[in-house]
CSV table of C-alpha atoms in Angstrom, one decimal:
chain,number,residue,atom,x,y,z
I,247,UNK,CA,-0.1,0.0,0.2
I,248,UNK,CA,2.9,2.4,0.9
I,249,UNK,CA,4.1,1.9,-3.0
I,250,UNK,CA,0.7,2.9,-4.1
I,251,UNK,CA,0.5,6.1,-2.0
I,252,UNK,CA,4.1,6.9,-3.1
I,253,UNK,CA,3.2,6.6,-6.6
I,254,UNK,CA,0.2,8.7,-6.1
I,255,UNK,CA,2.2,11.4,-4.5
I,256,UNK,CA,4.6,11.4,-7.4
I,257,UNK,CA,1.8,11.6,-10.0
I,258,UNK,CA,0.3,14.5,-7.8
I,259,UNK,CA,3.8,16.3,-8.1
I,260,UNK,CA,4.0,15.8,-11.9
I,261,UNK,CA,0.4,16.8,-12.6
I,262,UNK,CA,1.0,20.1,-10.4
I,263,UNK,CA,4.1,20.8,-12.3
I,264,UNK,CA,2.6,20.4,-15.5
I,265,UNK,CA,-0.4,22.4,-14.6
I,266,UNK,CA,1.9,25.3,-13.2
I,267,UNK,CA,4.0,25.2,-16.4
I,268,UNK,CA,1.0,25.6,-18.6
I,269,UNK,CA,-0.8,28.3,-16.4
I,270,UNK,CA,1.3,30.1,-13.7
I,271,UNK,CA,-1.9,31.2,-12.0
I,272,UNK,CA,-2.0,27.5,-10.6
I,273,UNK,CA,0.5,28.6,-8.0
I,274,UNK,CA,-1.2,31.9,-7.0
I,275,UNK,CA,-2.2,32.1,-3.3
I,276,UNK,CA,-6.0,32.5,-4.0
I,277,UNK,CA,-5.9,29.7,-6.5
I,278,UNK,CA,-4.2,27.4,-4.0
I,279,UNK,CA,-6.4,28.6,-1.0
I,280,UNK,CA,-9.5,27.8,-3.1
I,281,UNK,CA,-8.2,24.4,-4.3
I,282,UNK,CA,-7.5,23.6,-0.6
I,283,UNK,CA,-10.9,24.5,0.2
I,284,UNK,CA,-12.4,22.2,-2.4
I,285,UNK,CA,-10.0,19.5,-1.3
I,286,UNK,CA,-11.3,19.6,2.3
I,287,UNK,CA,-15.0,20.0,1.2
I,288,UNK,CA,-14.9,16.9,-1.0
I,289,UNK,CA,-12.2,15.0,1.0
I,290,UNK,CA,-14.4,15.1,4.3
I,291,UNK,CA,-16.9,12.8,2.9
I,292,UNK,CA,-14.4,10.8,0.8
I,293,UNK,CA,-13.0,9.4,3.8
I,294,UNK,CA,-16.4,8.0,4.9
I,295,UNK,CA,-16.8,6.7,1.4
I,296,UNK,CA,-13.6,5.0,1.5
I,297,UNK,CA,-14.5,3.0,4.9
I,298,UNK,CA,-17.5,1.6,3.1
I,299,UNK,CA,-15.5,0.4,0.2
I,300,UNK,CA,-12.8,-1.2,2.2
I,301,UNK,CA,-15.8,-3.3,3.7
I,302,UNK,CA,-16.9,-4.2,0.0
I,303,UNK,CA,-19.7,-2.0,0.1
I,304,UNK,CA,-20.7,1.3,-1.9
I,305,UNK,CA,-22.5,4.5,-0.8
I,306,UNK,CA,-24.4,6.2,-3.6
I,307,UNK,CA,-26.6,8.5,-1.7
I,308,UNK,CA,-24.2,11.0,-0.4
I,309,UNK,CA,-25.1,13.9,-2.9
I,310,UNK,CA,-28.9,13.3,-2.0
I,311,UNK,CA,-28.0,13.4,1.8
I,312,UNK,CA,-26.4,16.9,1.3
I,313,UNK,CA,-29.5,18.1,-0.5
I,314,UNK,CA,-31.7,17.0,2.2
I,315,UNK,CA,-29.7,18.0,5.3
I,316,UNK,CA,-28.5,21.0,3.8
I,317,UNK,CA,-32.1,22.3,3.4
I,318,UNK,CA,-33.2,21.2,6.7
I,319,UNK,CA,-30.1,22.9,8.3
I,320,UNK,CA,-30.6,26.1,6.6
I,321,UNK,CA,-34.4,25.9,7.4
I,322,UNK,CA,-33.7,25.5,11.0
I,323,UNK,CA,-31.2,28.5,11.2
I,324,UNK,CA,-33.7,30.8,9.2
I,325,UNK,CA,-37.0,29.6,10.1
I,326,UNK,CA,-36.9,28.2,13.5
I,327,UNK,CA,-34.0,30.3,15.0
I,328,UNK,CA,-32.4,27.0,16.2
I,329,UNK,CA,-28.9,27.7,17.8
I,330,UNK,CA,-26.4,27.0,15.2
I,331,UNK,CA,-24.4,24.5,17.4
I,332,UNK,CA,-27.6,22.5,17.9
I,333,UNK,CA,-28.4,22.5,14.2
I,334,UNK,CA,-24.9,21.2,13.3
I,335,UNK,CA,-25.0,18.4,15.8
I,336,UNK,CA,-28.6,17.5,14.6
I,337,UNK,CA,-27.2,17.2,11.0
I,338,UNK,CA,-24.3,15.0,12.1
I,339,UNK,CA,-26.9,12.9,14.1
I,340,UNK,CA,-29.2,12.7,11.3
I,341,UNK,CA,-26.3,11.6,8.9
I,342,UNK,CA,-25.5,8.9,11.5
I,343,UNK,CA,-29.0,7.8,11.7
I,344,UNK,CA,-29.3,7.5,8.0
I,345,UNK,CA,-25.7,5.6,7.8
I,346,UNK,CA,-27.2,3.2,10.4
I,347,UNK,CA,-30.2,2.4,8.5
I,348,UNK,CA,-28.3,1.7,5.4
I,349,UNK,CA,-25.8,-0.5,7.4
I,350,UNK,CA,-28.7,-2.6,9.1
I,351,UNK,CA,-30.6,-3.2,5.9
I,352,UNK,CA,-27.3,-4.5,4.2
I,353,UNK,CA,-25.9,-6.4,7.1
I,354,UNK,CA,-29.2,-7.7,8.7
I,355,UNK,CA,-31.5,-8.1,5.8
I,356,UNK,CA,-28.5,-8.9,3.5
I,357,UNK,CA,-29.7,-6.5,0.7
I,358,UNK,CA,-27.2,-5.6,-1.8
I,359,UNK,CA,-25.3,-2.2,-0.8
I,360,UNK,CA,-25.8,-0.9,-4.4
I,361,UNK,CA,-29.5,-1.3,-4.3
I,362,UNK,CA,-29.8,0.2,-0.7
I,363,UNK,CA,-27.9,3.3,-1.3
I,364,UNK,CA,-29.5,3.8,-4.8
I,365,UNK,CA,-32.8,3.7,-3.2
I,366,UNK,CA,-31.6,6.2,-0.6
I,367,UNK,CA,-30.4,8.4,-3.6
I,368,UNK,CA,-33.8,8.6,-5.0
I,369,UNK,CA,-35.6,8.9,-1.5
I,370,UNK,CA,-33.7,11.7,0.0
I,371,UNK,CA,-33.5,13.7,-3.3
I,372,UNK,CA,-37.3,13.5,-3.4
I,373,UNK,CA,-37.8,14.3,0.2
I,374,UNK,CA,-35.4,17.3,-0.3
I,375,UNK,CA,-37.5,18.5,-3.3
I,376,UNK,CA,-40.7,18.0,-1.2
I,377,UNK,CA,-39.5,19.7,1.8
I,378,UNK,CA,-38.7,22.9,0.0
I,379,UNK,CA,-41.6,22.6,-2.2
I,380,UNK,CA,-39.1,22.2,-5.3
I,381,UNK,CA,-37.9,25.7,-4.4
I,382,UNK,CA,-34.5,26.9,-3.0
I,383,UNK,CA,-33.5,27.0,0.6
I,384,UNK,CA,-31.3,30.0,1.4
I,385,UNK,CA,-30.5,32.7,4.1
I,386,UNK,CA,-32.5,36.0,4.1
I,387,UNK,CA,-31.1,39.1,3.1
I,388,UNK,CA,-28.9,40.5,5.8
I,389,UNK,CA,-28.9,37.5,7.9
I,390,UNK,CA,-25.5,36.7,9.3
I,391,UNK,CA,-24.2,33.8,11.6
I,392,UNK,CA,-20.6,35.3,12.1
I,393,UNK,CA,-19.1,32.4,14.1
I,394,UNK,CA,-20.6,29.7,12.1
I,395,UNK,CA,-19.4,31.2,8.9
I,396,UNK,CA,-15.8,31.9,10.3
I,397,UNK,CA,-15.7,28.3,11.4
I,398,UNK,CA,-17.4,26.8,8.1
I,399,UNK,CA,-16.1,29.1,5.8
I,400,UNK,CA,-13.4,31.1,7.1
I,401,UNK,CA,-9.4,30.9,7.1
I,402,UNK,CA,-6.7,30.7,9.8
I,403,UNK,CA,-3.2,32.0,8.6
I,404,UNK,CA,-4.6,31.7,4.9
I,405,UNK,CA,-5.7,28.0,5.3
I,406,UNK,CA,-9.2,27.3,4.7
I,407,UNK,CA,-11.1,25.8,7.8
I,408,UNK,CA,-12.5,23.0,5.8
I,409,UNK,CA,-9.1,21.9,4.8
I,410,UNK,CA,-7.9,22.1,8.4
I,411,UNK,CA,-11.1,20.0,9.4
I,412,UNK,CA,-10.4,17.3,6.6
I,413,UNK,CA,-6.8,16.9,7.9
I,414,UNK,CA,-7.9,16.6,11.5
I,415,UNK,CA,-10.4,13.9,10.4
I,416,UNK,CA,-7.9,12.2,8.4
I,417,UNK,CA,-5.7,11.8,11.3
I,418,UNK,CA,-8.3,10.6,13.6
I,419,UNK,CA,-9.8,8.0,10.8
I,420,UNK,CA,-6.1,7.0,10.2
I,421,UNK,CA,-5.5,6.0,13.8
I,422,UNK,CA,-9.1,4.2,13.6
I,423,UNK,CA,-8.2,2.3,10.3
I,424,UNK,CA,-4.8,1.5,10.9
I,425,UNK,CA,-4.0,1.5,14.5
I,426,UNK,CA,-7.1,-0.1,16.0
I,427,UNK,CA,-8.8,-3.7,16.2
I,428,UNK,CA,-11.8,-2.2,14.5
I,429,UNK,CA,-9.6,-1.3,11.6
I,430,UNK,CA,-8.3,-4.7,11.3
I,431,UNK,CA,-11.8,-6.0,11.5
I,432,UNK,CA,-12.9,-3.8,8.5
I,433,UNK,CA,-10.1,-5.1,6.4
I,434,UNK,CA,-11.1,-8.6,7.4
I,435,UNK,CA,-14.7,-8.2,6.4
I,436,UNK,CA,-13.9,-6.6,3.0
I,437,UNK,CA,-11.3,-9.6,2.4
I,438,UNK,CA,-13.6,-12.4,3.1
I,439,UNK,CA,-16.8,-11.7,5.2
I,440,UNK,CA,-17.8,-15.2,5.7
I,441,UNK,CA,-14.3,-16.1,7.0
I,442,UNK,CA,-14.2,-13.2,9.2
I,443,UNK,CA,-17.5,-14.3,10.7
I,444,UNK,CA,-16.1,-17.7,11.4
I,445,UNK,CA,-13.1,-16.4,13.0
I,446,UNK,CA,-15.4,-14.6,15.6
I,447,UNK,CA,-15.7,-10.9,14.1
I,448,UNK,CA,-19.0,-9.7,14.6
I,449,UNK,CA,-19.3,-8.8,10.9
I,450,UNK,CA,-22.7,-7.2,11.0
I,451,UNK,CA,-21.6,-4.7,13.7
I,452,UNK,CA,-18.4,-3.9,11.4
I,453,UNK,CA,-20.5,-3.2,8.4
I,454,UNK,CA,-23.1,-1.0,10.3
I,455,UNK,CA,-20.1,1.0,11.8
I,456,UNK,CA,-18.7,1.7,8.5
I,457,UNK,CA,-21.9,3.1,7.2
I,458,UNK,CA,-22.4,4.9,10.4
I,459,UNK,CA,-19.0,6.7,9.9
I,460,UNK,CA,-19.8,7.4,6.4
I,461,UNK,CA,-23.2,8.9,7.4
I,462,UNK,CA,-21.7,11.1,10.2
I,463,UNK,CA,-19.1,12.6,7.9
I,464,UNK,CA,-21.7,13.2,5.2
I,465,UNK,CA,-23.9,15.1,7.8
I,466,UNK,CA,-20.9,17.2,8.8
I,467,UNK,CA,-19.9,17.7,5.2
I,468,UNK,CA,-23.7,18.8,4.4
I,469,UNK,CA,-23.0,21.7,6.9
I,470,UNK,CA,-19.8,22.9,5.2
I,471,UNK,CA,-21.6,22.7,1.6
I,472,UNK,CA,-24.6,24.7,2.7
I,473,UNK,CA,-22.3,27.4,4.3
I,474,UNK,CA,-20.1,27.2,1.1
I,475,UNK,CA,-23.1,27.5,-1.4
I,476,UNK,CA,-25.2,29.9,1.0
I,477,UNK,CA,-28.3,28.3,-0.8
I,478,UNK,CA,-29.8,24.8,-1.6
I,479,UNK,CA,-31.5,23.8,-4.6
I,480,UNK,CA,-32.6,20.3,-3.8
I,481,UNK,CA,-33.0,19.3,-7.5
I,482,UNK,CA,-29.1,20.0,-8.3
I,483,UNK,CA,-27.4,20.5,-5.0
I,484,UNK,CA,-24.9,17.5,-4.8
I,485,UNK,CA,-25.7,15.9,-7.8
I,486,UNK,CA,-23.0,13.2,-8.4
I,487,UNK,CA,-20.9,14.4,-5.5
I,488,UNK,CA,-21.0,10.5,-4.5
I,489,UNK,CA,-19.0,10.0,-7.6
I,490,UNK,CA,-16.1,12.2,-6.2
I,491,UNK,CA,-15.8,10.4,-3.2
I,492,UNK,CA,-16.0,6.9,-4.9
I,493,UNK,CA,-13.1,8.4,-7.4
I,494,UNK,CA,-11.1,9.7,-4.6
I,495,UNK,CA,-11.1,6.5,-2.8
I,496,UNK,CA,-10.4,4.3,-5.9
I,497,UNK,CA,-7.5,6.8,-6.8
I,498,UNK,CA,-6.2,6.4,-3.3
I,499,UNK,CA,-6.0,2.6,-3.5
I,500,UNK,CA,-9.4,1.3,-2.0
I,501,UNK,CA,-10.3,-1.6,-4.0
I,502,UNK,CA,-13.9,-1.9,-5.1
I,503,UNK,CA,-13.6,-5.5,-4.2
I,504,UNK,CA,-13.2,-4.7,-0.5
I,505,UNK,CA,-10.3,-5.3,1.7
I,506,UNK,CA,-7.7,-2.8,0.6
I,507,UNK,CA,-7.1,1.0,1.1
I,508,UNK,CA,-5.7,3.6,3.3
I,509,UNK,CA,-6.5,7.0,4.7
I,510,UNK,CA,-3.5,8.5,3.3
I,511,UNK,CA,-4.3,7.2,-0.1
I,512,UNK,CA,-7.7,9.0,0.2
I,513,UNK,CA,-6.2,12.1,1.1
I,514,UNK,CA,-3.8,11.8,-1.7
I,515,UNK,CA,-6.8,10.8,-4.1
I,516,UNK,CA,-8.6,13.7,-3.0
I,517,UNK,CA,-5.8,16.1,-3.5
I,518,UNK,CA,-5.1,14.6,-7.0
I,519,UNK,CA,-8.8,14.8,-8.0
I,520,UNK,CA,-9.4,18.5,-7.3
I,521,UNK,CA,-5.8,19.4,-9.0
I,522,UNK,CA,-7.3,17.7,-12.1
I,523,UNK,CA,-10.5,19.7,-11.8
I,524,UNK,CA,-8.3,22.9,-11.6
I,525,UNK,CA,-6.5,21.9,-14.4
I,526,UNK,CA,-9.7,21.6,-16.5
I,527,UNK,CA,-10.6,25.2,-15.2
I,528,UNK,CA,-7.3,26.7,-15.8
I,529,UNK,CA,-6.8,25.3,-19.5
I,530,UNK,CA,-10.3,26.5,-20.3
I,531,UNK,CA,-11.5,23.2,-20.9
I,532,UNK,CA,-15.4,23.3,-21.0
I,533,UNK,CA,-16.8,22.6,-17.4
I,534,UNK,CA,-19.2,20.2,-19.1
I,535,UNK,CA,-16.6,17.7,-19.4
I,536,UNK,CA,-15.9,17.5,-15.7
I,537,UNK,CA,-17.8,14.4,-15.5
I,538,UNK,CA,-16.0,13.0,-18.4
I,539,UNK,CA,-12.9,13.5,-16.5
I,540,UNK,CA,-14.5,12.0,-13.5
I,541,UNK,CA,-15.5,8.9,-15.3
I,542,UNK,CA,-12.1,8.5,-16.9
I,543,UNK,CA,-10.4,8.9,-13.5
I,544,UNK,CA,-12.6,6.1,-12.0
I,545,UNK,CA,-12.1,4.0,-15.0
I,546,UNK,CA,-8.3,4.3,-15.0
I,547,UNK,CA,-8.3,3.6,-11.1
I,548,UNK,CA,-10.1,0.4,-11.6
I,549,UNK,CA,-8.0,-0.8,-14.4
I,550,UNK,CA,-4.8,0.1,-12.3
I,551,UNK,CA,-6.2,-1.8,-9.3
I,552,UNK,CA,-7.1,-5.0,-11.5
I,553,UNK,CA,-3.5,-4.9,-12.8
I,554,UNK,CA,-2.0,-4.5,-9.4
I,555,UNK,CA,-4.1,-7.4,-8.2
I,556,UNK,CA,-3.0,-9.6,-11.2
I,557,UNK,CA,0.7,-8.5,-10.4
I,558,UNK,CA,0.6,-9.5,-6.6
I,559,UNK,CA,-1.2,-12.8,-7.4
I,560,UNK,CA,1.4,-13.6,-10.1
I,561,UNK,CA,4.3,-12.7,-7.6
I,562,UNK,CA,2.7,-14.4,-4.6
I,563,UNK,CA,2.4,-17.5,-6.9
I,564,UNK,CA,6.0,-17.5,-8.1
I,565,UNK,CA,7.3,-17.2,-4.4
I,566,UNK,CA,5.2,-20.1,-3.4
I,567,UNK,CA,6.6,-22.2,-6.4
I,568,UNK,CA,10.0,-21.3,-5.5
I,569,UNK,CA,9.5,-22.4,-1.9
I,570,UNK,CA,7.8,-25.7,-2.8
């Protein structure tokens, strides 16, 4: 896994150098700060997506969760004058409950993750549109929440708070994934759930916990996105954002087969993804091609993972043959 991360870091440096050469504005302080802000916004929920993928699952409803929770969050502040701390905690709790519901349906009822989260994508998007009467949820003219705005959209020493939050979450989740028993259980379930169950691991709890983590981080990210956009149009807000999370995780070495991945890889995948998006913008490539870039990135990541798996199996088989 370290080789994958090192290769990804080298790729980031190469792409960054080429981008800076083609357009020097890439290295301007404002562009770097804006890119860091986007890395934080999209990287935050990508970590949760990575945890789910490591278990062999998938989470397709993240974008719709942003639309629903974002609309509710703004409504709580604007219409009901709820304290912003309480509103943020409610959104994180709502995300956790959504994750728990997905996890239970997958782990207890043995439903396919793709089906469960696809249904969630449709349900939450529909609820968001119903909640706002297919309108737009936004802050009223002159309405301000200085502390919340500073924490969610401000900067310290020129570094966006979204990026700082992303790094702090990455450190915590890195310890959880790579330095805890729970992390080892996640990899074991992703490798072979049946074997993990026979070895005494409560696989159902592990799977539910992965979706809970993903849901909680999605709830937190929903708040950041709401404060970033300042308004929520449920029909379009968060559309295809789940693909960013999946792409970042796959680029970072998380195998869609499960059982592989690292938090450092997801961080690097998030960075590379936003640099590629920035490259598209700086070179004047039509923004309509963003999704084409995203699809190409995911395809390349899957192909690279497949080739790496073949190489590793061939190497392991050759070593076994030499021993025998």
